[in-house]
Amino acid sequence: MKISRRNFLKVLGSATMAGALAACGGSSSTSAAVSSAASTAAAAAPGTTYTMNIGSVMSASHPSIVALQSFEKAVEERTNGGIQVEIYTDSALGGESDLIEQVRGGSTEACMQMGAANFEGINAEVNVALLPFLFTSLDNARNAWGGDFGAQFAEKLIEPMGFKVLSIWESGYRHMTNNTRPLEKPEDLKGIKFRTNENSMKVAMYDALDASIVIMAFSDVYTGLQNGTIDGQENPLSNIYSSSLQDVQKYLSLTGHMYDAAPFVCNMDWFNSLPTEYQEILMEEAKNAREVDLEENDENKYLDLLKEAGMEVNEVDKAAFQAKMDGVWADYASQYADGQSWIDLATSFNK
């Protein structure tokens, strides 16, 4: 994995240039013409090298980064260095909202989003991805996101925003941790300050559970738990372990309240500027790397590691938690014209 200061400055320079063009009054038609010209030049200029900067908030040991490294190696080999992949971990290019804006604007080519609902700021309909207890098993969730549900989600909800979805990987089932007490039933959340990000579906879930929340960026969670600004948080087990949250959290309650997918996206104009052969390679290798990500994202392995680190683990009354979510589902279904259709498509994978 290559994380160089040279390429970091190159990203900043691209962002500055984009801002300068906007300030000069560049129109969308001008941008389209430039994009079209770039595409033609790319097809006509063998030997051109393209840089693909990929931003992520996760640490280098996270399953998604391991998978991105396999993607990097395969892409560079298959293009004979025609695409140079640069991976930036640990929020080096910013938080997940920052990455979405950078990729959408074209100053960063690609990013790994650890939540499909992270695009809510552009289109809130993506929140179907985080409906609590949407999938009844891990296999059902993986099949849905790797099948028609994931394909339609990408085509209808993400790509119209200006992104190309290369593949949809896994963040995993989200579980709650805290320093106050084991959580066995919804009432146990009372009085505990939980961190969440700026996502209305997560806020709605906590409201339904009558819990207290603090909005906080993921990069601030460790310090927030350390100094007591927050008492608890919720994340997939791989995120908890790779971010060392076990060092500042005592109790892990296996709520499994949401399954989180992880879209691997790039800027649509940048993707369209590549030779067709390179586009096909990116799509194929992103799909191959998804298999690496799923294999690395082994809940049992991370559960054992968290137990070994001293966390106290307990099961919960899932039926009691799920019973609190009826209103959350009804609100989503009524809020969007296709709301119920998205729910029906997702749950059709529950076997």
Coordinates of C-alpha atoms in Angstrom, one line a residue:
M1 CA 0.0 0.0 0.0
K2 CA 1.4 3.4 -1.0
I3 CA 0.4 6.5 0.9
S4 CA 2.7 9.2 -0.2
R5 CA 2.9 12.9 0.6
R6 CA 3.4 13.6 -3.1
N7 CA 0.1 12.1 -4.1
F8 CA -1.6 13.7 -1.1
L9 CA -0.5 17.1 -2.3
K10 CA -1.6 16.1 -5.8
V11 CA -5.2 15.5 -4.5
L12 CA -5.2 18.9 -2.8
G13 CA -3.9 20.5 -6.0
S14 CA -6.7 18.9 -8.0
A15 CA -9.3 20.2 -5.5
T16 CA -7.8 23.7 -5.7
M17 CA -7.9 23.6 -9.5
A18 CA -11.5 22.5 -9.5
G19 CA -12.4 25.4 -7.2
A20 CA -10.6 27.8 -9.4
L21 CA -12.5 26.6 -12.5
A22 CA -15.8 27.0 -10.6
A23 CA -14.8 30.5 -9.5
C24 CA -14.2 31.4 -13.2
G25 CA -17.8 30.5 -14.0
G26 CA -17.2 27.1 -15.7
S27 CA -20.6 25.8 -16.8
S28 CA -21.8 22.3 -16.7
S29 CA -21.8 22.2 -20.5
T30 CA -18.1 23.2 -20.4
S31 CA -17.4 20.5 -17.9
A32 CA -19.2 17.9 -20.1
A33 CA -17.1 19.0 -23.1
V34 CA -13.9 18.7 -21.1
S35 CA -15.0 15.3 -19.8
S36 CA -15.8 14.2 -23.4
A37 CA -12.5 15.5 -24.7
A38 CA -10.6 13.7 -21.9
S39 CA -12.4 10.5 -22.8
T40 CA -11.4 10.8 -26.4
A41 CA -7.8 11.6 -25.5
A42 CA -7.7 8.6 -23.2
A43 CA -8.9 6.2 -25.9
A44 CA -6.4 7.7 -28.4
A45 CA -3.3 7.8 -26.2
P46 CA -1.9 4.4 -25.3
G47 CA 0.6 4.5 -22.5
T48 CA -1.3 7.1 -20.5
T49 CA -1.1 6.6 -16.8
Y50 CA -4.1 7.2 -14.6
T51 CA -3.9 7.7 -10.8
M52 CA -6.7 6.2 -8.7
N53 CA -6.6 7.7 -5.2
I54 CA -8.9 5.8 -2.8
G55 CA -9.8 7.3 0.5
S56 CA -11.1 5.4 3.6
V57 CA -11.7 6.1 7.3
M58 CA -10.6 2.6 8.3
S59 CA -7.2 1.5 9.6
A60 CA -4.7 -0.5 7.6
S61 CA -5.7 -3.7 9.4
H62 CA -9.4 -3.5 8.5
P63 CA -10.8 -6.2 6.2
S64 CA -11.8 -3.6 3.6
I65 CA -8.2 -2.3 3.4
V66 CA -6.8 -5.8 3.0
A67 CA -9.2 -6.3 0.1
L68 CA -8.3 -2.9 -1.4
Q69 CA -4.7 -3.9 -1.3
S70 CA -5.5 -7.0 -3.3
F71 CA -7.5 -4.8 -5.7
E72 CA -4.5 -2.5 -6.0
K73 CA -2.1 -5.3 -6.9
A74 CA -4.4 -6.9 -9.4
V75 CA -5.3 -3.6 -11.2
E76 CA -1.7 -2.5 -11.5
E77 CA -0.7 -5.9 -12.8
R78 CA -3.5 -6.2 -15.3
T79 CA -3.0 -2.6 -16.7
N80 CA 0.8 -2.9 -16.7
G81 CA 0.9 0.1 -14.5
G82 CA -1.6 2.0 -16.6
I83 CA -3.6 2.6 -13.4
Q84 CA -1.7 3.5 -10.3
V85 CA -3.7 2.9 -7.2
E86 CA -3.0 4.9 -4.0
I87 CA -4.8 3.9 -0.8
Y88 CA -5.3 6.4 2.0
T89 CA -6.4 4.9 5.4
D90 CA -7.3 6.3 8.8
S91 CA -9.3 9.3 7.5
A92 CA -6.1 10.8 5.9
L93 CA -8.3 12.5 3.2
G94 CA -11.1 13.3 5.6
G95 CA -14.2 11.7 7.1
E96 CA -16.8 9.7 5.1
S97 CA -18.9 12.8 4.3
D98 CA -15.7 14.6 3.1
L99 CA -14.8 11.6 0.9
I100 CA -18.3 11.6 -0.7
E101 CA -18.0 15.2 -1.6
Q102 CA -14.4 14.8 -2.9
V103 CA -15.3 11.9 -5.1
R104 CA -18.5 13.5 -6.3
G105 CA -16.6 16.7 -7.1
G106 CA -13.7 14.9 -8.8
S107 CA -10.8 16.0 -6.5
T108 CA -10.4 12.3 -5.3
E109 CA -11.0 9.5 -7.7
A110 CA -12.5 6.9 -5.4
C111 CA -13.5 6.0 -1.8
M112 CA -14.6 3.1 0.3
Q113 CA -17.8 4.0 2.2
M114 CA -18.3 1.9 5.3
G115 CA -22.1 2.5 5.1
A116 CA -24.5 2.5 2.1
A117 CA -26.6 5.1 3.9
N118 CA -23.7 7.5 4.1
F119 CA -25.1 9.0 0.9
E120 CA -28.1 10.3 2.8
G121 CA -27.0 13.9 2.5
I122 CA -27.6 13.7 -1.3
N123 CA -30.5 11.2 -1.4
A124 CA -32.1 10.1 1.9
E125 CA -33.9 7.2 0.2
V126 CA -30.6 5.3 0.7
N127 CA -31.6 4.8 4.3
V128 CA -33.4 1.6 3.4
A129 CA -29.9 0.2 3.7
L130 CA -30.0 0.7 7.5
L131 CA -33.6 -0.3 8.4
P132 CA -33.1 -2.1 11.7
F133 CA -33.4 -5.9 11.4
L134 CA -33.9 -5.8 7.7
F135 CA -32.2 -9.1 7.0
T136 CA -32.7 -12.3 9.0
S137 CA -29.2 -13.7 8.5
L138 CA -25.7 -12.8 7.3
D139 CA -26.1 -15.0 4.2
N140 CA -29.4 -13.3 3.3
A141 CA -27.8 -9.9 3.7
R142 CA -24.8 -10.8 1.5
N143 CA -27.0 -12.4 -1.1
A144 CA -29.2 -9.3 -1.3
W145 CA -26.4 -6.8 -1.6
G146 CA -24.5 -9.1 -4.1
G147 CA -27.7 -9.6 -6.1
D148 CA -30.6 -7.6 -7.5
F149 CA -31.2 -5.5 -4.4
G150 CA -27.6 -4.2 -4.5
A151 CA -27.6 -3.8 -8.2
Q152 CA -30.8 -1.7 -8.2
F153 CA -29.6 0.3 -5.1
A154 CA -26.4 1.2 -7.0
E155 CA -28.2 2.0 -10.3
K156 CA -31.2 4.0 -9.0
L157 CA -29.9 5.6 -5.8
I158 CA -26.1 6.1 -5.9
E159 CA -25.1 6.4 -9.5
P160 CA -27.4 9.3 -10.4
M161 CA -25.5 11.3 -7.9
G162 CA -22.4 11.2 -10.0
F163 CA -20.7 8.1 -8.8
K164 CA -19.8 4.8 -10.4
V165 CA -20.4 1.9 -8.1
L166 CA -17.6 -0.6 -8.7
S167 CA -18.8 -3.1 -6.1
I168 CA -20.7 -3.3 -2.8
W169 CA -18.7 -4.9 0.0
E170 CA -19.4 -5.5 3.6
S171 CA -19.2 -3.5 6.8
G172 CA -21.2 -6.1 8.7
Y173 CA -23.8 -6.4 11.4
R174 CA -23.6 -3.5 13.9
H175 CA -23.5 -4.2 17.6
M176 CA -23.6 -2.0 20.7
T177 CA -20.8 -1.4 23.2
N178 CA -20.6 0.7 26.3
N179 CA -18.9 1.2 29.7
T180 CA -22.0 1.3 31.9
R181 CA -23.6 -2.2 31.9
P182 CA -24.5 -5.1 29.7
L183 CA -27.5 -4.4 27.4
E184 CA -30.0 -7.2 27.4
K185 CA -33.3 -5.4 26.7
P186 CA -34.1 -2.0 25.2
E187 CA -34.7 -0.4 28.7
D188 CA -31.0 -1.0 29.5
L189 CA -30.0 1.8 27.1
K190 CA -31.6 4.4 29.3
G191 CA -29.1 7.0 30.7
I192 CA -26.2 5.9 28.4
K193 CA -24.8 8.4 26.0
F194 CA -24.4 6.7 22.6
R195 CA -22.4 8.1 19.7
T196 CA -23.9 8.1 16.3
N197 CA -23.1 9.8 13.0
E198 CA -25.4 12.2 11.2
N199 CA -27.8 9.6 9.9
S200 CA -31.5 10.0 10.4
M201 CA -32.2 6.2 10.4
K202 CA -29.8 5.7 13.3
V203 CA -31.3 8.7 15.1
A204 CA -34.7 7.2 14.5
M205 CA -33.6 3.8 15.9
Y206 CA -32.2 5.4 19.1
D207 CA -35.3 7.5 19.5
A208 CA -37.5 4.3 19.3
L209 CA -35.3 2.8 22.0
D210 CA -35.6 6.0 24.1
A211 CA -31.8 6.3 24.2
S212 CA -29.5 9.4 24.4
I213 CA -27.2 10.2 21.5
V214 CA -24.3 12.4 20.7
I215 CA -23.5 13.2 17.0
M216 CA -19.8 12.6 16.5
A217 CA -17.4 11.7 13.6
F218 CA -16.0 8.2 13.7
S219 CA -12.4 9.6 13.9
D220 CA -13.3 11.2 17.2
V221 CA -15.0 8.1 18.8
Y222 CA -11.9 6.6 20.5
T223 CA -11.1 9.9 22.2
G224 CA -14.8 10.5 23.1
L225 CA -15.0 7.2 24.8
Q226 CA -11.7 7.7 26.5
N227 CA -12.6 11.1 28.0
G228 CA -16.2 10.2 28.8
T229 CA -17.9 12.5 26.3
I230 CA -19.8 9.4 25.2
D231 CA -20.4 6.2 27.0
G232 CA -21.1 3.8 24.1
Q233 CA -21.3 3.4 20.4
E234 CA -22.3 0.8 17.8
N235 CA -20.3 -0.7 15.0
P236 CA -19.5 -4.0 13.2
L237 CA -17.0 -6.1 15.2
S238 CA -14.3 -5.7 12.6
N239 CA -14.6 -1.9 13.0
I240 CA -14.5 -2.1 16.8
Y241 CA -11.4 -4.2 16.8
S242 CA -9.4 -2.6 14.1
S243 CA -10.1 0.8 15.7
S244 CA -9.0 -0.5 19.1
L245 CA -12.3 0.5 20.8
Q246 CA -11.9 -2.6 23.0
D247 CA -9.3 -0.6 24.8
V248 CA -11.9 2.0 25.9
Q249 CA -15.1 -0.2 26.1
K250 CA -16.0 -2.8 28.6
Y251 CA -19.3 -4.3 27.5
L252 CA -20.2 -5.7 24.0
S253 CA -23.9 -6.6 23.5
L254 CA -24.6 -8.6 20.3
T255 CA -27.6 -6.6 19.2
G256 CA -27.0 -7.1 15.4
H257 CA -29.5 -4.3 14.9
M258 CA -28.4 -3.2 11.5
Y259 CA -26.5 -4.8 8.6
D260 CA -24.2 -2.3 6.9
A261 CA -23.0 -2.6 3.3
A262 CA -19.9 -0.8 2.1
P263 CA -20.1 0.7 -1.4
F264 CA -16.8 1.0 -3.3
V265 CA -17.4 4.0 -5.6
C266 CA -15.4 6.3 -7.9
N267 CA -16.2 9.5 -9.8
M268 CA -18.4 8.7 -12.8
D269 CA -16.7 11.2 -15.1
W270 CA -13.3 9.9 -14.2
F271 CA -14.5 6.3 -14.8
N272 CA -15.9 7.3 -18.2
S273 CA -12.6 8.9 -19.2
L274 CA -10.8 5.6 -18.9
P275 CA -10.3 3.2 -21.9
T276 CA -13.0 0.6 -22.0
E277 CA -10.5 -2.1 -21.2
Y278 CA -9.5 -0.4 -17.9
Q279 CA -13.1 0.1 -17.0
E280 CA -13.7 -3.6 -17.3
I281 CA -10.6 -4.4 -15.3
L282 CA -11.8 -2.1 -12.5
M283 CA -15.2 -3.7 -12.4
E284 CA -13.9 -7.3 -12.5
E285 CA -11.2 -6.7 -9.8
A286 CA -13.6 -4.8 -7.5
K287 CA -15.9 -7.9 -7.7
N288 CA -12.9 -10.2 -7.0
A289 CA -11.8 -8.1 -4.1
R290 CA -15.3 -8.2 -2.6
E291 CA -14.7 -12.0 -2.1
V292 CA -11.5 -11.1 -0.2
D293 CA -13.4 -8.6 1.9
L294 CA -16.2 -11.1 2.8
E295 CA -13.6 -13.8 3.7
E296 CA -11.7 -11.4 5.9
N297 CA -14.8 -10.1 7.6
D298 CA -15.2 -13.1 9.8
E299 CA -17.4 -12.2 12.8
N300 CA -16.4 -15.2 14.8
K301 CA -12.7 -14.3 14.5
Y302 CA -13.3 -10.7 15.7
L303 CA -15.6 -11.8 18.5
D304 CA -12.8 -14.1 19.8
L305 CA -10.3 -11.3 19.5
L306 CA -12.6 -8.9 21.4
K307 CA -13.2 -11.5 24.2
E308 CA -9.4 -12.1 24.4
A309 CA -9.0 -8.3 24.8
G310 CA -11.2 -8.4 27.9
M311 CA -14.6 -7.3 26.7
E312 CA -17.6 -8.8 28.4
V313 CA -19.9 -10.2 25.7
N314 CA -23.6 -10.9 26.1
E315 CA -26.6 -11.9 23.9
V316 CA -29.7 -9.7 23.9
D317 CA -33.4 -10.1 23.6
K318 CA -33.6 -9.4 19.9
A319 CA -37.3 -9.8 19.7
A320 CA -37.8 -7.0 22.3
F321 CA -35.5 -4.7 20.3
Q322 CA -37.1 -5.6 17.0
A323 CA -40.6 -4.9 18.4
K324 CA -39.6 -1.3 18.9
M325 CA -38.8 -0.8 15.2
D326 CA -42.3 -1.2 13.7
G327 CA -42.7 2.6 13.6
V328 CA -39.3 3.1 12.0
W329 CA -40.2 0.8 9.1
A330 CA -43.6 2.4 8.7
D331 CA -42.1 5.9 8.6
Y332 CA -39.6 4.9 5.8
A333 CA -42.3 3.1 3.8
S334 CA -44.6 6.1 3.8
Q335 CA -41.9 8.7 3.3
Y336 CA -40.9 7.6 -0.3
A337 CA -42.9 6.6 -3.3
D338 CA -40.8 3.5 -3.6
G339 CA -40.2 3.0 0.1
Q340 CA -42.3 -0.2 0.5
S341 CA -40.9 -1.6 -2.8
W342 CA -37.3 -1.2 -1.5
I343 CA -38.3 -3.0 1.7
D344 CA -40.1 -5.8 -0.3
L345 CA -37.1 -6.3 -2.6
A346 CA -34.7 -6.5 0.4
T347 CA -36.8 -8.9 2.5
S348 CA -37.4 -11.1 -0.6
F349 CA -33.9 -12.4 0.1
N350 CA -34.8 -13.6 3.6
K351 CA -35.1 -17.3 3.2

